[in-house]
PDB file of C-alpha atoms and ligand atoms in Angstrom:
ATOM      1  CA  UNK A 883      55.679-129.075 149.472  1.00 97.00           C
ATOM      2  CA  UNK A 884      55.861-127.097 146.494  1.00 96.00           C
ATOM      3  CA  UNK A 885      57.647-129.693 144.322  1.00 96.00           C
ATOM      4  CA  UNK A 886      55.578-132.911 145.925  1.00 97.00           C
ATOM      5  CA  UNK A 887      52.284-130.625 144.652  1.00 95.00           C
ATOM      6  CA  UNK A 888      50.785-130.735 148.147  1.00 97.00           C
ATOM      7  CA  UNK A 889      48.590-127.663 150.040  1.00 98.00           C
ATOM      8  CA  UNK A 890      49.571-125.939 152.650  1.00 98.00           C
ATOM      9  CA  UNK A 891      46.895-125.064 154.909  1.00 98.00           C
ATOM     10  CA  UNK A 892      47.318-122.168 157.248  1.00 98.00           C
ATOM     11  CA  UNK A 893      45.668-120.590 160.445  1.00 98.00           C
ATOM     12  CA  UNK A 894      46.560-117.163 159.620  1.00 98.00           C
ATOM     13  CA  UNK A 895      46.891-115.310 163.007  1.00 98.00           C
ATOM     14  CA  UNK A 896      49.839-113.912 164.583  1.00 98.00           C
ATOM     15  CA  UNK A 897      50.220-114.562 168.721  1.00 97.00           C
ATOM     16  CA  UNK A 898      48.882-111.630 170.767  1.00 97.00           C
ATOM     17  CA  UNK A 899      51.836-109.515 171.831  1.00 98.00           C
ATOM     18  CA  UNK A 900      51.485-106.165 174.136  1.00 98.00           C
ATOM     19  CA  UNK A 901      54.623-105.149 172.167  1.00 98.00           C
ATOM     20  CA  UNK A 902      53.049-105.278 168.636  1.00 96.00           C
ATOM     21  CA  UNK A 903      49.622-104.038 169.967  1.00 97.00           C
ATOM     22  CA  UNK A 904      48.443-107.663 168.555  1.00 98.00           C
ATOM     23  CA  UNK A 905      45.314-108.928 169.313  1.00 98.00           C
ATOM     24  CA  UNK A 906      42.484-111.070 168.491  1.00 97.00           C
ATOM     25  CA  UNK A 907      40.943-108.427 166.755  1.00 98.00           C
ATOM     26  CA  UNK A 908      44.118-107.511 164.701  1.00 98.00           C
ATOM     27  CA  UNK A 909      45.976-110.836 164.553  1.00 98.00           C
ATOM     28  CA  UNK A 910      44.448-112.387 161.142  1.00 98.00           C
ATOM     29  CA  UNK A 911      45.256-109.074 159.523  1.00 98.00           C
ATOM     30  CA  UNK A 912      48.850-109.074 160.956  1.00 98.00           C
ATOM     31  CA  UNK A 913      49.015-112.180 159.799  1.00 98.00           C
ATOM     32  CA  UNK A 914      48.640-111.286 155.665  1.00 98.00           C
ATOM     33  CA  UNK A 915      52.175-109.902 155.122  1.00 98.00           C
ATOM     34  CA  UNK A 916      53.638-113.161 156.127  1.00 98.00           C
ATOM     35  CA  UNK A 917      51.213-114.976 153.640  1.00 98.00           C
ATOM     36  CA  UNK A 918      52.073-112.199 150.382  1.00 98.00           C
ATOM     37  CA  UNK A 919      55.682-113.315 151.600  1.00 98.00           C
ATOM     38  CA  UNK A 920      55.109-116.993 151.702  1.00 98.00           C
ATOM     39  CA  UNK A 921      53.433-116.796 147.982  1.00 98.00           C
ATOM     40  CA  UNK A 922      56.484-114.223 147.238  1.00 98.00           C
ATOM     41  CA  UNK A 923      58.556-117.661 148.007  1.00 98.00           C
ATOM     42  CA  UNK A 924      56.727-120.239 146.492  1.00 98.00           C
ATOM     43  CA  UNK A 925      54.734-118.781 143.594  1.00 97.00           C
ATOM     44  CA  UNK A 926      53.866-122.499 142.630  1.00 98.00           C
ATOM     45  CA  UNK A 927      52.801-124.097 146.566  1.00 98.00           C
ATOM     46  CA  UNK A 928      48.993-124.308 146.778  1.00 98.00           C
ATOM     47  CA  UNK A 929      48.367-122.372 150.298  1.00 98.00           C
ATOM     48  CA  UNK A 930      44.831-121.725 152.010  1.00 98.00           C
ATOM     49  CA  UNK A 931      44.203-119.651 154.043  1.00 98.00           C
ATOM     50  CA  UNK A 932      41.649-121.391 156.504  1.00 98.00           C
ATOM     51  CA  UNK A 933      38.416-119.396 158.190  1.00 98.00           C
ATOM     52  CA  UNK A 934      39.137-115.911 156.721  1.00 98.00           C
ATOM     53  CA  UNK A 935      37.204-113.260 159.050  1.00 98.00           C
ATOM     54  CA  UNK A 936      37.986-109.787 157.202  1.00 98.00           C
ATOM     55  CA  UNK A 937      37.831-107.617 154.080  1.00 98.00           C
ATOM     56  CA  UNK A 938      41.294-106.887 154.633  1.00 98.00           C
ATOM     57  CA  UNK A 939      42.096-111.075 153.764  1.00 98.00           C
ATOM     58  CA  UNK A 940      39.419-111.441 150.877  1.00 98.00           C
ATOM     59  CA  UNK A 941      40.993-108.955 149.334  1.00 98.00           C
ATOM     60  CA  UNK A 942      44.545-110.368 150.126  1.00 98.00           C
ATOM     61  CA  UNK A 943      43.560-113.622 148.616  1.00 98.00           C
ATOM     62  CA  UNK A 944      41.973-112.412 145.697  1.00 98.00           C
ATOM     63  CA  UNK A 945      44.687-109.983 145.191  1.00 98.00           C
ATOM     64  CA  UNK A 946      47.517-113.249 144.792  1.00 98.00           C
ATOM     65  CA  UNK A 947      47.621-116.015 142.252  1.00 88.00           C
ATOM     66  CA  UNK A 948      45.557-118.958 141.082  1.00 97.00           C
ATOM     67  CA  UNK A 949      47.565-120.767 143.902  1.00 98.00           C
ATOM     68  CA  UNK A 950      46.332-119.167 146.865  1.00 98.00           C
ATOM     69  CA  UNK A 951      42.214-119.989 148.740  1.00 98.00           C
ATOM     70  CA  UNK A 952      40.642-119.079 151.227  1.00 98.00           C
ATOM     71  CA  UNK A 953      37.635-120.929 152.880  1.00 99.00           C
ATOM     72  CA  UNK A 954      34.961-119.059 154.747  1.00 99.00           C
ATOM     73  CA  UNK A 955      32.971-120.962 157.476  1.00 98.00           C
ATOM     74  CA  UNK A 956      29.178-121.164 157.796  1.00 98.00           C
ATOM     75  CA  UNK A 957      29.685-119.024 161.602  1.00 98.00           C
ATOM     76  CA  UNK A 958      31.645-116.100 160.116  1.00 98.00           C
ATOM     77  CA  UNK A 959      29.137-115.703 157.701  1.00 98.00           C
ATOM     78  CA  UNK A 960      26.607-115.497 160.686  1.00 98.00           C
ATOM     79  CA  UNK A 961      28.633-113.884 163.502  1.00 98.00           C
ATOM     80  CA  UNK A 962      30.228-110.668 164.153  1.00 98.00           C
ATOM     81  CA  UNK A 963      32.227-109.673 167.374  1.00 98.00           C
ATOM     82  CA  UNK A 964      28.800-108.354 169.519  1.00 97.00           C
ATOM     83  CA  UNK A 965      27.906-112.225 168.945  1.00 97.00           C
ATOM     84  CA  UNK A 966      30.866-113.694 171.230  1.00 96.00           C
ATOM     85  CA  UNK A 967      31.646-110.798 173.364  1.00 95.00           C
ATOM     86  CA  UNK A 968      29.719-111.960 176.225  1.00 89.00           C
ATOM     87  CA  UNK A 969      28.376-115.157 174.628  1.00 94.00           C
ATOM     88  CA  UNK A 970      30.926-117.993 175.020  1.00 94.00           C
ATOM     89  CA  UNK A 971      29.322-120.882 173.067  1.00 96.00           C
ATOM     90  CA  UNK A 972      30.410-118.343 169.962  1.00 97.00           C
ATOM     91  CA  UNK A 973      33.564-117.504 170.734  1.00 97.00           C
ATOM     92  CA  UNK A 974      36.261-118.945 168.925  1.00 98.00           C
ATOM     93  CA  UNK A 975      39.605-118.419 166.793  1.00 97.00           C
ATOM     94  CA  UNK A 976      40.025-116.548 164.725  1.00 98.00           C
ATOM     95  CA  UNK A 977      36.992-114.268 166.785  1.00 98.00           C
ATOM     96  CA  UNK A 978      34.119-113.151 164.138  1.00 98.00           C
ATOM     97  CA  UNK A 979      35.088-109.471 163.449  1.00 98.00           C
ATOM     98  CA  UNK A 980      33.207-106.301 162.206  1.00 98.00           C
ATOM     99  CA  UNK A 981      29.933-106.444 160.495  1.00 98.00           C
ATOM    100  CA  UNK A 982      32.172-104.663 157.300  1.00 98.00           C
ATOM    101  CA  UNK A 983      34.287-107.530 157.405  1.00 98.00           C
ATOM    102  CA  UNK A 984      31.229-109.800 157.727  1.00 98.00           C
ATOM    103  CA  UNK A 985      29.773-107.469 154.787  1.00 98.00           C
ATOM    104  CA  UNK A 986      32.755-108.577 152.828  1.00 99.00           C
ATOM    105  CA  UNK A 987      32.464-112.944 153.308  1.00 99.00           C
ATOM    106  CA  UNK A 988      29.143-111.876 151.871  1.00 99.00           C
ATOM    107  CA  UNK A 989      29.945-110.497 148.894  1.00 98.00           C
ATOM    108  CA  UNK A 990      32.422-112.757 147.842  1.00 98.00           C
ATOM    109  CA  UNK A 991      30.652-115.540 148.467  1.00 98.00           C
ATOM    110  CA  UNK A 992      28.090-114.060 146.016  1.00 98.00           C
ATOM    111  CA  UNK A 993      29.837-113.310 143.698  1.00 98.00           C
ATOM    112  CA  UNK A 994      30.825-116.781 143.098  1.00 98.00           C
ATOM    113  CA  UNK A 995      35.061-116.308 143.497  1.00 98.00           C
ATOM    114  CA  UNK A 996      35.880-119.914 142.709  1.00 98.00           C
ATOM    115  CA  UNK A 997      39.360-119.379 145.214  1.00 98.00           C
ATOM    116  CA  UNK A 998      36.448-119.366 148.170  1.00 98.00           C
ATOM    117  CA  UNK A 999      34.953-122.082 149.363  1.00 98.00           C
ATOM    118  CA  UNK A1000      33.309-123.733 152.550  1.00 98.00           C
ATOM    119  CA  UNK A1001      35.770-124.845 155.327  1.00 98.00           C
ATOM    120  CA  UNK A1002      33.858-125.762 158.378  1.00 98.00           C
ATOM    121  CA  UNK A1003      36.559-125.444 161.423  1.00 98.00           C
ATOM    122  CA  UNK A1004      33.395-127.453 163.249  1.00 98.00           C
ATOM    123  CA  UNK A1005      34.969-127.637 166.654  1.00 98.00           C
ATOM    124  CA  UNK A1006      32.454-130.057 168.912  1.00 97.00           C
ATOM    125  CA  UNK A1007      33.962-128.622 172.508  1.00 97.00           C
ATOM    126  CA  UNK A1008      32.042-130.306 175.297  1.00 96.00           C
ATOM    127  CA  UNK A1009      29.447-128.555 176.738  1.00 95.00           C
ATOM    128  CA  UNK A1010      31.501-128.289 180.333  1.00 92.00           C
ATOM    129  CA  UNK A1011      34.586-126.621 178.330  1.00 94.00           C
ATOM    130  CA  UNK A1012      32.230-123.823 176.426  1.00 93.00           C
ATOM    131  CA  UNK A1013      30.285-122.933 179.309  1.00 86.00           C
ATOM    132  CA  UNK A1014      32.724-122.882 182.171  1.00 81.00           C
ATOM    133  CA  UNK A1015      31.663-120.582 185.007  1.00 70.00           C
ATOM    134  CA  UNK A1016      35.071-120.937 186.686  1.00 80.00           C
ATOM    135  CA  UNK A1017      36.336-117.566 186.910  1.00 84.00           C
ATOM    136  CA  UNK A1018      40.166-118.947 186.780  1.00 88.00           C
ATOM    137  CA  UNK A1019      39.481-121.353 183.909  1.00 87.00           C
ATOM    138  CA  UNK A1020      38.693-119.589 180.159  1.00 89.00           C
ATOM    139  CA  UNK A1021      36.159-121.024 177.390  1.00 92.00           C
ATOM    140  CA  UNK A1022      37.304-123.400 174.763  1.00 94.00           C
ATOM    141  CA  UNK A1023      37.635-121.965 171.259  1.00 96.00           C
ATOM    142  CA  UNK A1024      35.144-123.288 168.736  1.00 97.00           C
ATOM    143  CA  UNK A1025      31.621-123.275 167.137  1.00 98.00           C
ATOM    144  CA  UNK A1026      30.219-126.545 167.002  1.00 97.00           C
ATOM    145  CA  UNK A1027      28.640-126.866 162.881  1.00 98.00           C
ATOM    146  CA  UNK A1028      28.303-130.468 161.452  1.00 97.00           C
ATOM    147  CA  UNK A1029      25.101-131.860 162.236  1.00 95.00           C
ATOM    148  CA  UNK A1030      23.672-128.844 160.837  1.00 96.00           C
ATOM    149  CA  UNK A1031      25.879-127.395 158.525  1.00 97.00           C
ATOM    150  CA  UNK A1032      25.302-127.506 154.443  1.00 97.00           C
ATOM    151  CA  UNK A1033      21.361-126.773 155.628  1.00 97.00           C
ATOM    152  CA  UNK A1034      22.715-123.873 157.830  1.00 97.00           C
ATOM    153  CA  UNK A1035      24.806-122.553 154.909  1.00 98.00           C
ATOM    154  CA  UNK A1036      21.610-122.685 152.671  1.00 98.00           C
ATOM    155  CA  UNK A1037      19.773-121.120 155.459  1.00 97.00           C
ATOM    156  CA  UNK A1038      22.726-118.197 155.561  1.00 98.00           C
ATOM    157  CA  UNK A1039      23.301-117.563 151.834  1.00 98.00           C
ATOM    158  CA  UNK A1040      19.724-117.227 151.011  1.00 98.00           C
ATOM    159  CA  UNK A1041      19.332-114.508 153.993  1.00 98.00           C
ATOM    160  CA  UNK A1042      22.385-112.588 151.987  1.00 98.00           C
ATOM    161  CA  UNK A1043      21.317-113.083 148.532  1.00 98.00           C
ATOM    162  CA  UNK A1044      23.724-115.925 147.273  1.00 98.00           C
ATOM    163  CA  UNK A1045      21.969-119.283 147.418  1.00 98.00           C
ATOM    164  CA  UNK A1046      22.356-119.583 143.994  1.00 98.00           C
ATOM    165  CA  UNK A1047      26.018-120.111 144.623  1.00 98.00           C
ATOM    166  CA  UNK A1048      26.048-122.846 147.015  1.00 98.00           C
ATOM    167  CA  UNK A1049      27.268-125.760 144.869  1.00 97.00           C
ATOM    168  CA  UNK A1050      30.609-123.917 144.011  1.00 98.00           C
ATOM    169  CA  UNK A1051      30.589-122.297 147.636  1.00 98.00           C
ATOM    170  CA  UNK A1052      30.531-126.042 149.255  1.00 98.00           C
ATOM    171  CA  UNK A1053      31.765-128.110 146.630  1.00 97.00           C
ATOM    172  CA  UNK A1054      33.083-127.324 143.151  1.00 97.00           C
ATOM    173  CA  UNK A1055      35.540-124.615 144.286  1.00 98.00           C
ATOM    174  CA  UNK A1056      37.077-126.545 146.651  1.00 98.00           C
ATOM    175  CA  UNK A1057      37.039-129.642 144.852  1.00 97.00           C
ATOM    176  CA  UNK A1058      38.600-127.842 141.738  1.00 97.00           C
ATOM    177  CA  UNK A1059      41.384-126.145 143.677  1.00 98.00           C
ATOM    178  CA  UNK A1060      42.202-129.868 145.587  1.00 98.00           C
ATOM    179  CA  UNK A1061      42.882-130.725 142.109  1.00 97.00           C
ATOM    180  CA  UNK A1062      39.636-133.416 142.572  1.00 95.00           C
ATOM    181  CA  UNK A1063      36.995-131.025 140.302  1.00 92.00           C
ATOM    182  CA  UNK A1064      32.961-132.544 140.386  1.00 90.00           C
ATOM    183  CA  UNK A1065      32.104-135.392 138.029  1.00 93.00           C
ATOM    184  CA  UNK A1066      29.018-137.012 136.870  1.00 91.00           C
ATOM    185  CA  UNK A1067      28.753-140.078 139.017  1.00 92.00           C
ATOM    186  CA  UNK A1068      29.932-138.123 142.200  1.00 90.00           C
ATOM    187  CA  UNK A1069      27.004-138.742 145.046  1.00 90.00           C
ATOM    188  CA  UNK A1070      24.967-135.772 145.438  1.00 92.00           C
ATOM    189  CA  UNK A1071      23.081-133.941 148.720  1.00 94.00           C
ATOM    190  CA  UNK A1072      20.095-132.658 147.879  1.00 95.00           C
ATOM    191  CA  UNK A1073      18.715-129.711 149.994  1.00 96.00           C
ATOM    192  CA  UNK A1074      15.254-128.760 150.720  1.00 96.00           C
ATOM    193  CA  UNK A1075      12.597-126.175 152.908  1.00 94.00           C
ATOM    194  CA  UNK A1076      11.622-127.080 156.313  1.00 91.00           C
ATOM    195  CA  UNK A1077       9.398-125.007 157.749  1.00 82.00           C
ATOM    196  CA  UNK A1078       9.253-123.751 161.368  1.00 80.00           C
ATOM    197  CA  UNK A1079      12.699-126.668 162.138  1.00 82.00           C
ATOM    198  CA  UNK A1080      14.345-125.353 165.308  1.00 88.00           C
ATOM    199  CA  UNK A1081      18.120-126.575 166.052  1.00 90.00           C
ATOM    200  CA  UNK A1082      17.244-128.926 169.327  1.00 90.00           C
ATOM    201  CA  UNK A1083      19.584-126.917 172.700  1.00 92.00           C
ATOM    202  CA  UNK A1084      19.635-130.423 173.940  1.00 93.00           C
ATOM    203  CA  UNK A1085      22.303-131.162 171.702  1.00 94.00           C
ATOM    204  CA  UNK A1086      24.516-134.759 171.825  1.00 95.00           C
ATOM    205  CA  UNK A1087      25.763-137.066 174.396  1.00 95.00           C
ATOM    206  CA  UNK A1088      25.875-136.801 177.926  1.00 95.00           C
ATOM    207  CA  UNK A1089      28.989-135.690 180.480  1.00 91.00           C
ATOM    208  CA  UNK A1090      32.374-134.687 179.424  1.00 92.00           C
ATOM    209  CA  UNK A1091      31.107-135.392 175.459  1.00 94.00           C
ATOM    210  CA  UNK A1092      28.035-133.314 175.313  1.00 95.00           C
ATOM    211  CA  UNK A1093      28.140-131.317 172.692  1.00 96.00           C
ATOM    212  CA  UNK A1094      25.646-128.785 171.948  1.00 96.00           C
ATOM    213  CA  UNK A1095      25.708-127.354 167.639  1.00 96.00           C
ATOM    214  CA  UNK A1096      25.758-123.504 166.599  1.00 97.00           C
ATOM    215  CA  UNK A1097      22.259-122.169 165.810  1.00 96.00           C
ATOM    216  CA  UNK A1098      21.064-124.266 169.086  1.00 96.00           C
ATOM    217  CA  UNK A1099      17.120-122.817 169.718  1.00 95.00           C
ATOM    218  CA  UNK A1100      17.071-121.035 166.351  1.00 96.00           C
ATOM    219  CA  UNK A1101      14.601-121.610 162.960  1.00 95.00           C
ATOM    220  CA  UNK A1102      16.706-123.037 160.214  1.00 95.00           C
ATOM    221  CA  UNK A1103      15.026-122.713 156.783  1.00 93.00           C
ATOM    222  CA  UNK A1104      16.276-126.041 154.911  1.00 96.00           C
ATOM    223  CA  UNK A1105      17.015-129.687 155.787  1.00 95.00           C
ATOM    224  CA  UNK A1106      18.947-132.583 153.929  1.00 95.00           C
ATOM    225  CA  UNK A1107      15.856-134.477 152.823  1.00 93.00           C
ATOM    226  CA  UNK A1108      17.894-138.208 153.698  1.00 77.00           C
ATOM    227  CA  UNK A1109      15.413-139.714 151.200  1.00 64.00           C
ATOM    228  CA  UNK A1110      17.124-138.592 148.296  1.00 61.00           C
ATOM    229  CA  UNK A1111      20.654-138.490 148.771  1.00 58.00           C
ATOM    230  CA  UNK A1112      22.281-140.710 146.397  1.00 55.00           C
TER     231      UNK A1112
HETATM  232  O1  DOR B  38      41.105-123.006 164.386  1.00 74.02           O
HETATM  233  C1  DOR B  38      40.394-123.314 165.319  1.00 74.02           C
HETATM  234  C2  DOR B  38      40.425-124.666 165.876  1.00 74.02           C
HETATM  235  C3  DOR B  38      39.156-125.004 166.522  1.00 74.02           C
HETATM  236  C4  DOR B  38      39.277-126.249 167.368  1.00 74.02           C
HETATM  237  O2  DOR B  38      39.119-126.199 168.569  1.00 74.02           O
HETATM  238  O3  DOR B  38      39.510-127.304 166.776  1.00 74.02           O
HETATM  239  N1  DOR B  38      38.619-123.931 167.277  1.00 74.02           N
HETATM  240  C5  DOR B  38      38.732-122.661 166.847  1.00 74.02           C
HETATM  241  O4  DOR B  38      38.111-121.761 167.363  1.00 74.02           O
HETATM  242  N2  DOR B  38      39.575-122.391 165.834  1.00 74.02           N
END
């Protein structure tokens, strides 16, 4: 991979294991001595490190070369573990950790790192497979993002202070890293306020493919305005 230039993209959790004391709360950051190691290897192989949750792997990432990302996705930056303990529909891997670690998506997000960017892990689990009452059967893994996302990301990084960022959060960074950096003629979303707009529970589709999005019942603060994307 490292000689054909191509990106390795990485879930970066170890299995759960009584014997290592591993579990969803500590298997992203058991996971970071394998990815030092990996970049150890292959100095030169693009990696990412997909849905980063903690401090401890922002400052892992930052902390290796030009050749290693990290994306962040619009839930972590809402979500911490009191969201999904208890609350299925936001429960999903790697789990949303401790408001710290939360603290720290923030702040590197604000400050622009161009080796973070947006990765949405939108995972549209029917309705039926999120909200299972079956006390033998467990929930699916994944928060639902994509009809709502870049205006939920707008919506998030103005609560925290880093609106101002969003073009290199969502697009440039990634784009530059993917070795495809933001030109001129590229088409263009344009963002804008909508007051009082409340993400519909209703959701999509009926049956085994309804699908219900994150932020379901709650105000979001901006909307794609259709009529100007070019
Ligand atoms: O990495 C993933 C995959 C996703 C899915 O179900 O596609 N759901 C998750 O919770 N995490």
């Amino acid at each position: 991979m490292e000689e054909e230039g191509m990106v390795l993209n990485l879930h970066g959790e170890v299995p759960s294991s009584a014997a290592t004391n591993t579990c969803v709360l500590n298997a992203e950051p058991a996971f970071l001595p394998h990815l030092r190691k990996l970049h150890a290897q292959f100095p030169r192989l693009r990696i990412v490190l997909e849905h980063a949750t903690t401090r401890a792997a922002v400052e892992c990432v930052k902390s290796l070369g030009d050749t290693v990302a990290c994306t962040i996705t619009a839930h972590h930056l809402a979500l911490t573990v009191d969201d999904w303990a208890g609350q299925a529909w936001h429960f999903c891997k790697p789990v949303a950790k401790y408001p710290d670690d939360r603290a720290a998506l923030w702040e590197v997000v604000k400050e622009g790192h161009p080796r973070f960017f947006l990765g949405s892990d939108s995972a549209p689990h029917p309705a039926e497979t999120k909200a299972t009452a079956a006390p033998t059967q467990p929930c699916a893994a994944g928060v639902y993002t994509s009809p709502i996302l870049l205006p939920l990301v707008a919506h998030l990084l103005e609560s925290f202070g880093a609106l101002g960022k969003i073009e290199g959060f969502v697009s440039a960074h990634g784009r530059a890293f993917y070795g495809r950096p933001v030109v001129a003629s590229d088409k263009r979303v344009v963002l804008r306020r909508a007051s009082k707009k409340v993400v519909g529970i209703e959701g999509y589709g009926t049956g085994a493919t309804h699908v219900v999005p994150f932020w379901a019942g709650k105000e979001i603060g901006w909307e794609i305005a259709e009529d100007e994307v070019s």
